[in-house]
GROMACS .gro file of C-alpha atoms in nm:
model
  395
    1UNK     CA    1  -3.992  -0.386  -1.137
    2UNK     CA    2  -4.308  -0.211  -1.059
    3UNK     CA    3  -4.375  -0.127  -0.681
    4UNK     CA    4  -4.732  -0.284  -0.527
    5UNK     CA    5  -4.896   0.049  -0.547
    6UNK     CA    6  -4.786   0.118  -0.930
    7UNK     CA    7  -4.919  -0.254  -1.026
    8UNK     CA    8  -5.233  -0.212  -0.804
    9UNK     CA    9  -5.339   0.161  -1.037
   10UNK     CA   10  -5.217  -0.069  -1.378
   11UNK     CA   11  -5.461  -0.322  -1.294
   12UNK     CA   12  -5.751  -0.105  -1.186
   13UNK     CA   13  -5.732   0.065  -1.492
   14UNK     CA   14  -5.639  -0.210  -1.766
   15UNK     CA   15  -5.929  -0.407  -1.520
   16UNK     CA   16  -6.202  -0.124  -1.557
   17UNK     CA   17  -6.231  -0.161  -1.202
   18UNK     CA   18  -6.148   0.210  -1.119
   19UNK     CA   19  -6.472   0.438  -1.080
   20UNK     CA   20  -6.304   0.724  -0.948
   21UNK     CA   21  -5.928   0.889  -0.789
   22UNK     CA   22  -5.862   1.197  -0.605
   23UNK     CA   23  -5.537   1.286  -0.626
   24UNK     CA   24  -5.432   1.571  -0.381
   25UNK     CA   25  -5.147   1.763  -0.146
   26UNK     CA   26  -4.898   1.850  -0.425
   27UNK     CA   27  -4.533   1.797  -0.307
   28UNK     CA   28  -4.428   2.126  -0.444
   29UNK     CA   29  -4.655   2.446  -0.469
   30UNK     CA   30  -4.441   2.625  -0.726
   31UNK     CA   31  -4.834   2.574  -0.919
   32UNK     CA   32  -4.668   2.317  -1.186
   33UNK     CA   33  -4.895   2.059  -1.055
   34UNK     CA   34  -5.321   2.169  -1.020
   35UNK     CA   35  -5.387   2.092  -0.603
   36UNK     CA   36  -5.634   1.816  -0.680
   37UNK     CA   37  -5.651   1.599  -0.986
   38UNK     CA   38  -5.964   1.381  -1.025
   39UNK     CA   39  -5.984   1.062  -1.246
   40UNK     CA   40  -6.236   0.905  -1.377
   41UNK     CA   41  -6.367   0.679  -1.670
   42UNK     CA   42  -6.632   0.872  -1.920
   43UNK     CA   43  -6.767   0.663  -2.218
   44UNK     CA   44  -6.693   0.824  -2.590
   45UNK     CA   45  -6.781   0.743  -2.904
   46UNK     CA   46  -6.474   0.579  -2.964
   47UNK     CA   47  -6.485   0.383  -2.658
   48UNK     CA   48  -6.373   0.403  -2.307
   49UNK     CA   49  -6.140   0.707  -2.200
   50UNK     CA   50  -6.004   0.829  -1.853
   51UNK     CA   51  -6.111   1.195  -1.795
   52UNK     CA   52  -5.798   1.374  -1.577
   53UNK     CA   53  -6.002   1.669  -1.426
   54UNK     CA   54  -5.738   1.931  -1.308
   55UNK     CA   55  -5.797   2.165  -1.050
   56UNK     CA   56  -5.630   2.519  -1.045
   57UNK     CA   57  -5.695   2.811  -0.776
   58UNK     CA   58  -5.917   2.996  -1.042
   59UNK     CA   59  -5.989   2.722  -1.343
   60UNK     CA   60  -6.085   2.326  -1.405
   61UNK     CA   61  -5.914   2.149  -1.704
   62UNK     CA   62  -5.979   1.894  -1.843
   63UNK     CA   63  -5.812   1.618  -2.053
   64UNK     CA   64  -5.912   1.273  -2.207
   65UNK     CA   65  -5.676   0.999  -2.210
   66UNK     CA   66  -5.703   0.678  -2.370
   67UNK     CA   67  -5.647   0.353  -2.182
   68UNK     CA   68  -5.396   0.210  -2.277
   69UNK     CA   69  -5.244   0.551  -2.112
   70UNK     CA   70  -5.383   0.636  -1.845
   71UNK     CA   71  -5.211   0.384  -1.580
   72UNK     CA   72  -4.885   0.571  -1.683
   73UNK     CA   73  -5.013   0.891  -1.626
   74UNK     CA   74  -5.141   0.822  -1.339
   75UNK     CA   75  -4.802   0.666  -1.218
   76UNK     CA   76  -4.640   0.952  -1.370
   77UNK     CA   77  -4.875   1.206  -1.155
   78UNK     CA   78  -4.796   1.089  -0.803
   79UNK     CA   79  -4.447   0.999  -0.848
   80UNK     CA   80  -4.398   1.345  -0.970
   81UNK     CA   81  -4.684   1.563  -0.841
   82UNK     CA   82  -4.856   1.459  -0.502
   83UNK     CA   83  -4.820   1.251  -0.149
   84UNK     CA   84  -5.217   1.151  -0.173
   85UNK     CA   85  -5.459   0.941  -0.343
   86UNK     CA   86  -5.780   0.832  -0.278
   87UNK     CA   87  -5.894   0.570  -0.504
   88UNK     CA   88  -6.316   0.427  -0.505
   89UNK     CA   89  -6.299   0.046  -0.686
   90UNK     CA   90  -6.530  -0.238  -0.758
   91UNK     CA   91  -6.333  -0.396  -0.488
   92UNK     CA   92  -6.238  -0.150  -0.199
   93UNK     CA   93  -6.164   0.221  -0.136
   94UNK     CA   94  -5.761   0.285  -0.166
   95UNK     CA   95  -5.597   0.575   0.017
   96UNK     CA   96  -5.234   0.632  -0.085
   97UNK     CA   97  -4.970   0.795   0.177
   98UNK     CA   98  -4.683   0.890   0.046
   99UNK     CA   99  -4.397   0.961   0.240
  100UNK     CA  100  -4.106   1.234   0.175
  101UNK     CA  101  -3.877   0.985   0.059
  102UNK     CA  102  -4.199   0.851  -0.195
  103UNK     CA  103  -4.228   0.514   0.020
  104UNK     CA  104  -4.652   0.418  -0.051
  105UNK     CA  105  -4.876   0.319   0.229
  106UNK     CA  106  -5.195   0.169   0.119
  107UNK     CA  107  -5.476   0.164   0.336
  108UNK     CA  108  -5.796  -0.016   0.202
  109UNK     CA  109  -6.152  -0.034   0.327
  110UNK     CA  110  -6.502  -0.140   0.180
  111UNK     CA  111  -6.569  -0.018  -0.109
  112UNK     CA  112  -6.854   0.294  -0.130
  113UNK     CA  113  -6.877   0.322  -0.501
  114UNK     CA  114  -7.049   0.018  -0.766
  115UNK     CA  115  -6.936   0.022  -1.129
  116UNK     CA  116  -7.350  -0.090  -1.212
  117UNK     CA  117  -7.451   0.261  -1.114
  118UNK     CA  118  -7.105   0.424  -1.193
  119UNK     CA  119  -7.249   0.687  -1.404
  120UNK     CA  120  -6.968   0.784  -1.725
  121UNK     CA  121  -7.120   1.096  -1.852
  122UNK     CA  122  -7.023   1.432  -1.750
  123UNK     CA  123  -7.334   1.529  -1.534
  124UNK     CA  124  -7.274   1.374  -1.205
  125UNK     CA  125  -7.385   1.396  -0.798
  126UNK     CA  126  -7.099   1.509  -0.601
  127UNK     CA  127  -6.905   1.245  -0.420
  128UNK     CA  128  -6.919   1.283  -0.052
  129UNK     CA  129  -6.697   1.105   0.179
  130UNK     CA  130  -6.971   1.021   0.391
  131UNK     CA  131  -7.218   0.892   0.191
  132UNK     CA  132  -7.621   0.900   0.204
  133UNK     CA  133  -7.620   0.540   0.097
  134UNK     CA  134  -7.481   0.450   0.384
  135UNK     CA  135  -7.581   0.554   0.758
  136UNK     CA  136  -7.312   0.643   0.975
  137UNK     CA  137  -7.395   0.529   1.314
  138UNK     CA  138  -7.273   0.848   1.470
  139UNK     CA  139  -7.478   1.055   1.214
  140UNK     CA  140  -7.801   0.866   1.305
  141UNK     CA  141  -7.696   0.919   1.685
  142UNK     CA  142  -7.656   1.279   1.635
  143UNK     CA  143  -8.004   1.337   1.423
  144UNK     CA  144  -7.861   1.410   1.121
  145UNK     CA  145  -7.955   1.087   0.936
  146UNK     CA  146  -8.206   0.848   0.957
  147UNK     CA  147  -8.122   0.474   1.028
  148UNK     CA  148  -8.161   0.435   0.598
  149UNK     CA  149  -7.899   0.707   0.548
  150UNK     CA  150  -8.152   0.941   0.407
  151UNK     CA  151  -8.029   1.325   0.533
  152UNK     CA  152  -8.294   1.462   0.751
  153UNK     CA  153  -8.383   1.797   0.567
  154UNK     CA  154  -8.296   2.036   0.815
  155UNK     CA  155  -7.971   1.908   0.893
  156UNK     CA  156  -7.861   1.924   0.524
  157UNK     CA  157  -7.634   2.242   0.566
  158UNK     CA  158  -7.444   2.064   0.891
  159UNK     CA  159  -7.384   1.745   0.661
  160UNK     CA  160  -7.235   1.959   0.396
  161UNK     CA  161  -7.012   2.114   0.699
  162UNK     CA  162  -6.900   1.780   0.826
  163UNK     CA  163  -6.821   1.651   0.498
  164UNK     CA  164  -6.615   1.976   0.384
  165UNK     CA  165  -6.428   1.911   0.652
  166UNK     CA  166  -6.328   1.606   0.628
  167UNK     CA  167  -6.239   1.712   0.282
  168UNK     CA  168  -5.966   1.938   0.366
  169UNK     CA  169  -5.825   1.631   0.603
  170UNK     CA  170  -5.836   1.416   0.360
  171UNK     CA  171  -5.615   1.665   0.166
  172UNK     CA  172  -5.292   1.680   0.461
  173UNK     CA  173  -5.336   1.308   0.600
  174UNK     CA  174  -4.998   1.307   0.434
  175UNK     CA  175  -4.861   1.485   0.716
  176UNK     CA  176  -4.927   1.270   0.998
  177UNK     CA  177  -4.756   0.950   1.122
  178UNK     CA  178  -4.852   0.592   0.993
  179UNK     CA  179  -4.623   0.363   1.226
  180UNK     CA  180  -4.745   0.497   1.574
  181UNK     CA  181  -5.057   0.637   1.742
  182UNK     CA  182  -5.172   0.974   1.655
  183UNK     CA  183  -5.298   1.216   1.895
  184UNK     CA  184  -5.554   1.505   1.765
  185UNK     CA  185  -5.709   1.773   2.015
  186UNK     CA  186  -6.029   1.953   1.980
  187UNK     CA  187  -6.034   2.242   2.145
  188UNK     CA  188  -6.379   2.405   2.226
  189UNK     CA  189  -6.542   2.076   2.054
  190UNK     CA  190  -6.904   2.151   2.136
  191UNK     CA  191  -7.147   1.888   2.041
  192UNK     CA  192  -6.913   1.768   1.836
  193UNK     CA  193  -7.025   1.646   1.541
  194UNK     CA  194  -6.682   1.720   1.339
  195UNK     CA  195  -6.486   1.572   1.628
  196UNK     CA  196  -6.701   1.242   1.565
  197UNK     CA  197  -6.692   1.214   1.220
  198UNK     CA  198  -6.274   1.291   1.259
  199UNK     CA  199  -6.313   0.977   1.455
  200UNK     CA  200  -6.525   0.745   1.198
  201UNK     CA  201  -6.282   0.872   0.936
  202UNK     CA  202  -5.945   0.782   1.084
  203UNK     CA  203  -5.994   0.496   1.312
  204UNK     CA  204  -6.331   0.337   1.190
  205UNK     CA  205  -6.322   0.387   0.832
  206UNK     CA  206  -5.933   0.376   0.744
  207UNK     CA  207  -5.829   0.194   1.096
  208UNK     CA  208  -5.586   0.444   1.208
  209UNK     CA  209  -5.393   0.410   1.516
  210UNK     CA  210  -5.548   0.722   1.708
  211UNK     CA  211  -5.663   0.897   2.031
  212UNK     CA  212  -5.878   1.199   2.026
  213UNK     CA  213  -5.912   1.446   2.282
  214UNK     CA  214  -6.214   1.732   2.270
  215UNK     CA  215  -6.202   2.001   2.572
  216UNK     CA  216  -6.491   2.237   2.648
  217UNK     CA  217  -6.606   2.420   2.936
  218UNK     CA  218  -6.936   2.309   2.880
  219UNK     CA  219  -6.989   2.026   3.144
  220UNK     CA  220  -7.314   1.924   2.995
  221UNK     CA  221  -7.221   1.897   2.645
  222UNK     CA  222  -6.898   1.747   2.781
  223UNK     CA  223  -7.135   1.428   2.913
  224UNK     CA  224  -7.372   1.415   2.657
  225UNK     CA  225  -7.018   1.318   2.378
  226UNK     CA  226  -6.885   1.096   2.667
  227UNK     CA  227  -7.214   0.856   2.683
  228UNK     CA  228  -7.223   0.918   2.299
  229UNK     CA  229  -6.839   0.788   2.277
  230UNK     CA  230  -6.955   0.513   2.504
  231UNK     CA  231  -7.272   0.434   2.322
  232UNK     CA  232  -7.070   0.396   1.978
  233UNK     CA  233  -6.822   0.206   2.105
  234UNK     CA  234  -6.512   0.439   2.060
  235UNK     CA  235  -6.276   0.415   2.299
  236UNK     CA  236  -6.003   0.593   2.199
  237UNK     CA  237  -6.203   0.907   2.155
  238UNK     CA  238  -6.253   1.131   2.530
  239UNK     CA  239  -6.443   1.412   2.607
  240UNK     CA  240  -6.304   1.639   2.883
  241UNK     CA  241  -6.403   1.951   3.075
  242UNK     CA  242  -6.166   2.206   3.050
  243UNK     CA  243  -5.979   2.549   2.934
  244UNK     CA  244  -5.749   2.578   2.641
  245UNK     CA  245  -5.533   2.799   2.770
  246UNK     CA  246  -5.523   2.598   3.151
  247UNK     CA  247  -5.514   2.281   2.943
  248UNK     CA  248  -5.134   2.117   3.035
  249UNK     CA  249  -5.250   1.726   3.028
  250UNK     CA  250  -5.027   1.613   2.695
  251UNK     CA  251  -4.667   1.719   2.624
  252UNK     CA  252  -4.714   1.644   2.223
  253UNK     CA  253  -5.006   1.649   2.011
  254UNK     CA  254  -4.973   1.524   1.636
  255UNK     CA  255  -5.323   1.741   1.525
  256UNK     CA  256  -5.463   2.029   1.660
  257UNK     CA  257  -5.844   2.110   1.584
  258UNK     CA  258  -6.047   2.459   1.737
  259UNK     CA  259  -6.369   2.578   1.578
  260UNK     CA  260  -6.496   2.863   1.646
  261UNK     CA  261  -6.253   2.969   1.968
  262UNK     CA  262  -6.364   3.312   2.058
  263UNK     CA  263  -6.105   3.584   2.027
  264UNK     CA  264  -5.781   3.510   2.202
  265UNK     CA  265  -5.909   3.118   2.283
  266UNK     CA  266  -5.793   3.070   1.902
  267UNK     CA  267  -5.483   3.234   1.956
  268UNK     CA  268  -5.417   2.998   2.297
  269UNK     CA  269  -5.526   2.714   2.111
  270UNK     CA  270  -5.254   2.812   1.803
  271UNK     CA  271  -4.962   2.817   2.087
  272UNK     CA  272  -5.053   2.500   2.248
  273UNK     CA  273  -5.057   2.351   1.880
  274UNK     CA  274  -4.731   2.486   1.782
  275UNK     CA  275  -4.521   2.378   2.156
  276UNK     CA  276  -4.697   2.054   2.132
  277UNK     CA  277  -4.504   1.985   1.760
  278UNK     CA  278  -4.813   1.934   1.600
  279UNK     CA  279  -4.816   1.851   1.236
  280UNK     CA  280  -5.142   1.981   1.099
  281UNK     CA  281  -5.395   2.241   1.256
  282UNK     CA  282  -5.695   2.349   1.166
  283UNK     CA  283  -5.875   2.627   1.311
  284UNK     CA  284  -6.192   2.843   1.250
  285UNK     CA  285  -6.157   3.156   1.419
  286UNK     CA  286  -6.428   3.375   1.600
  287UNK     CA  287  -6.495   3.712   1.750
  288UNK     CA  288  -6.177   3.882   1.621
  289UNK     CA  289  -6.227   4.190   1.896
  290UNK     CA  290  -5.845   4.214   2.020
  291UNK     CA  291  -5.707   4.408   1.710
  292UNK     CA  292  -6.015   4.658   1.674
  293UNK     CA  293  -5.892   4.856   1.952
  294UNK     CA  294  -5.518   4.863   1.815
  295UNK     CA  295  -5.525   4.892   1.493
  296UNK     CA  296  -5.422   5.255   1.359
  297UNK     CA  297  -5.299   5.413   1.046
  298UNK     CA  298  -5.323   5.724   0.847
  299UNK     CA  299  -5.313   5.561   0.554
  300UNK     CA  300  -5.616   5.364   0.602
  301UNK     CA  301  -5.806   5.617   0.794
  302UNK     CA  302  -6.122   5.626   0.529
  303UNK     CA  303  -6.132   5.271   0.609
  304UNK     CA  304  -6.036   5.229   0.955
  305UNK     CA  305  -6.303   5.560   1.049
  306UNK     CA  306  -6.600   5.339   0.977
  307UNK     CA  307  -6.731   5.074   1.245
  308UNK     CA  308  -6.833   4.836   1.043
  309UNK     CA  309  -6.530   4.789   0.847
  310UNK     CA  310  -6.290   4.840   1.094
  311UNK     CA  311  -6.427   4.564   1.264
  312UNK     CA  312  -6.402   4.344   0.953
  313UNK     CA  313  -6.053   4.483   0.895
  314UNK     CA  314  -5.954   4.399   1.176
  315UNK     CA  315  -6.085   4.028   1.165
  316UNK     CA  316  -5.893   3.995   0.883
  317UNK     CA  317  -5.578   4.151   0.982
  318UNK     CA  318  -5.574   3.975   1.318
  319UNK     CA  319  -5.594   3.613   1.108
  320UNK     CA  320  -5.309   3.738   0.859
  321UNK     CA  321  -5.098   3.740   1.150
  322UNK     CA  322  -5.191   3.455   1.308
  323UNK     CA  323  -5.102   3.245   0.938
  324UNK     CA  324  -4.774   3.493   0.910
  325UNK     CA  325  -4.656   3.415   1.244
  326UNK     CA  326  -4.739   3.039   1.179
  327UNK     CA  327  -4.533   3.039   0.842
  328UNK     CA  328  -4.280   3.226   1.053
  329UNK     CA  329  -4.237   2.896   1.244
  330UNK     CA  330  -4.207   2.680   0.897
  331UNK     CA  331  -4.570   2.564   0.877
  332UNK     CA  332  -4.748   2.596   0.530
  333UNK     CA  333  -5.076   2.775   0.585
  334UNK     CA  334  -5.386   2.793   0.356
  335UNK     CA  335  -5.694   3.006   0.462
  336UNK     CA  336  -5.994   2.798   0.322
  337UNK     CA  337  -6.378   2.869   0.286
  338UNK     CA  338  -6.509   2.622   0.559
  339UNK     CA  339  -6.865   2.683   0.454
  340UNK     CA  340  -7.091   2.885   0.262
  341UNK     CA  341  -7.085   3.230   0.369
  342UNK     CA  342  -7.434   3.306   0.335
  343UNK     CA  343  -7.472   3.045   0.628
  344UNK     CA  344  -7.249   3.188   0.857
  345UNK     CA  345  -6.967   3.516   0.830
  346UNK     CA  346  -6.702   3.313   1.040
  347UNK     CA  347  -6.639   3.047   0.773
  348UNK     CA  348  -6.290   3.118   0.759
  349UNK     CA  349  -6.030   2.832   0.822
  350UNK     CA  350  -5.692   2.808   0.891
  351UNK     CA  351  -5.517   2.521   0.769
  352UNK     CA  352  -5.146   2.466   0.878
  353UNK     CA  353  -4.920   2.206   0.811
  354UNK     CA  354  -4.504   2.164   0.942
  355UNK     CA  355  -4.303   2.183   0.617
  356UNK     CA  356  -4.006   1.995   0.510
  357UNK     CA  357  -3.794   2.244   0.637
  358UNK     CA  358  -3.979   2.341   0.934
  359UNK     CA  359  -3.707   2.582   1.044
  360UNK     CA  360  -3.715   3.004   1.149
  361UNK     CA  361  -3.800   3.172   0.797
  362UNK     CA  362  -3.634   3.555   0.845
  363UNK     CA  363  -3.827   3.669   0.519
  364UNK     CA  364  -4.152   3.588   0.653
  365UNK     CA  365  -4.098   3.745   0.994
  366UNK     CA  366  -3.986   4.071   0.786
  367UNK     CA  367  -4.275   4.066   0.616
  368UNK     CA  368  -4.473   4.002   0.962
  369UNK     CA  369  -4.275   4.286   1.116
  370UNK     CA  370  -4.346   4.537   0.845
  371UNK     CA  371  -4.725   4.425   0.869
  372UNK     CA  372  -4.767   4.475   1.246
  373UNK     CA  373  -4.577   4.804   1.220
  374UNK     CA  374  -4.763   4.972   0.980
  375UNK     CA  375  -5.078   4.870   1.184
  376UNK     CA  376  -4.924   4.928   1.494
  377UNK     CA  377  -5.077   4.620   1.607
  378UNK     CA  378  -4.945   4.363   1.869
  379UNK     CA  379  -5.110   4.044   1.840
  380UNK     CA  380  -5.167   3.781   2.130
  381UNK     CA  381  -5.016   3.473   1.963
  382UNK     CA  382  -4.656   3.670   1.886
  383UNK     CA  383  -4.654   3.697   2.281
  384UNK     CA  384  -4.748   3.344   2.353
  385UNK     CA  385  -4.497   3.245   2.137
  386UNK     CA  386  -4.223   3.476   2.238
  387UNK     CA  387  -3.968   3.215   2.317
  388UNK     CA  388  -3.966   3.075   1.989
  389UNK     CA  389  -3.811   3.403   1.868
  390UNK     CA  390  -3.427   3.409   1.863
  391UNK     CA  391  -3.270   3.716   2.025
  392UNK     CA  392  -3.186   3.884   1.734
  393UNK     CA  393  -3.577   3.918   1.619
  394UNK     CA  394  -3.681   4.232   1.762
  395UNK     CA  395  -3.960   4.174   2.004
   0.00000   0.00000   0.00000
């Protein structure tokens, strides 16, 4: 007998309901399976088909399926392939969660997309997940819409940012809890338009059970979210004054967030995330400096005699550790382009999740060890985690 979710995909598709589905976080990343699969009806000459748009690290296939097939390979795809679906229909938007043992959670809202402008040729706009059609309250709030949902022009490249990051939580919502509340921190949150739209996401748009924390030191930005919070009417979202590394209010934390932590802050902010248990973190680091002044090697010396790219090197070398020390501790870690470079350098992002097996991995502290040693480097975060090392790890 087919399970809810498996009847709900058959009928969208044998219904022509379905406009489009994202399918995303691939249970195994042996690269059998593309990291995002997107589905969606194109019109042929020989009538309707269901394009399967596959997404590899450095190519996009593509294959047609008729449909009387697709449901089933579909089906077949996140049974075999991924934890995630988002799916846009006539009806309502559908966000599978799948869980390790393959249980489905389905989590519905209004529907975004309408099949009388669905568009089935192969030129299309890019779907956002917040959408200019419709105005998100905290978007107007914060000046980057207007009350029609029309972009204002010079806010165009932080709209992009917001919505590219809600992108790559879309992609590990897998990895958090559905049967209790979940707790996110934002460290160094700012005027936090990401930590808002984290909000509208999760507990206005898919009515999560959550309660979000942003810290800064700033004590004017710090009351200018809180009214903001207050003014949109979320409640489970508080703004507090405060230092990451001083900051000992919570003993667990399900999501850590830090943009743009300067220097060692994103290191302090990476500890706090990894004693509190947290499932996923994301973090933009800034202001590399600690590793410039350590960093030494014969070897590299035509590199590493320059300013200008020792300073880069070491920006680079100081976030390889941070994601090789992270893996160390059984977390899966991607480094993602948050935005467009030619907007900003620091557009790096660190995306961790806890693995299956969440254990001590010996190879990848090897491979750490042999990495700090040839740069004869010693990184903050190995120190601020030096408990978590068993005694027979060199220190």
């Amino acid at each position: 007998m087919m399970e809810q979710w498996q009847q709900e995909i058959t009928k969208w598709i044998t219904g022509k309901e379905l406009l489009q589905a994202t399918l995303s976080q691939p249970k195994r990343k042996d690269g059998t399976a593309a990291p995002k699969t997107i589905i969606r009806p194109i019109e042929m000459k020989s009538g309707l088909f269901y394009q399967f748009e596959y997404h590899f690290a450095n190519k996009v296939t593509h294959d047609n399926v008729a449909e009387p097939q697709a449901a089933e390979r579909v089906i077949d795809l996140l049974q075999e392939n991924y934890r995630q679906a988002l799916v846009k229909t006539n009806e309502a938007d559908v966000q599978l969660l799948f869980s390790k043992k393959g249980k489905a959670a389905i989590l519905k809202k209004p529907p975004t997309g309408d099949s009388s402008k669905a568009n089935l040729q192969h030129n299309r706009q890019k779907q956002r997940i917040l959408s200019e059609s419709q105005a998100a309250p905290f978007l107007v709030e914060l000046g980057i819409m207007t009350q029609e949902g029309l972009v204002h022009a010079k806010k165009q490249d932080k709209y992009r940012q917001i919505n590219r990051f809600l992108e790559m939580v879309t992609d590990v919502l897998a990895y958090l809890p559905t049967d209790r509340e979940i707790t996110i921190v934002d460290f160094g949150c700012g005027k936090s338009y990401l930590t808002f739209a984290l909000y509208h996401l999760l507990a206005v748009e898919q009515k999560r059970n959550i309660n979000i924390i942003g810290l800064d030191l700033k004590a004017d930005v710090i009351a200018f979210c809180s009214e903001l919070a207050e003014k949109l009417g979320y409640d489970k979202l508080k703004f507090l004054v405060g230092d990451i590394a001083e900051y000992e209010e919570l003993q667990a934390a399900d999501m850590v967030v830090t943009l743009h932590a300067c220097d060692t802050a994103t290191d302090a902010a990476l500890a706090k995330a990894v004693n509190w248990g947290a499932s996923v973190i994301m973090s933009v680091p800034c202001c590399q400096h600690e590793l410039f002044k350590q960093v030494k090697s014969d070897v590299l010396s035509p590199l590493l005699s320059q300013g200008l790219l020792k300073e880069r090197f070491s920006a680079l070398a100081t976030d390889a550790a941070r994601g090789t020390l992270l893996e160390v501790l059984g977390y899966k870690v991607s480094m993602l382009e948050f935005v467009d470079p030619e907007h900003t350098p620091k557009n790096l992002l660190i995306r961790a999740v806890r693995s299956e097996q969440h254990g001590l991995s010996m190879k990848k502290w090897e491979e750490y060890e042999q990495f700090r040693q040839f740069l004869n480097i010693s990184p903050s975060l190995e120190h601020m985690l030096s408990e978590r090392w068993p005694n027979h790890i060199s220190k």
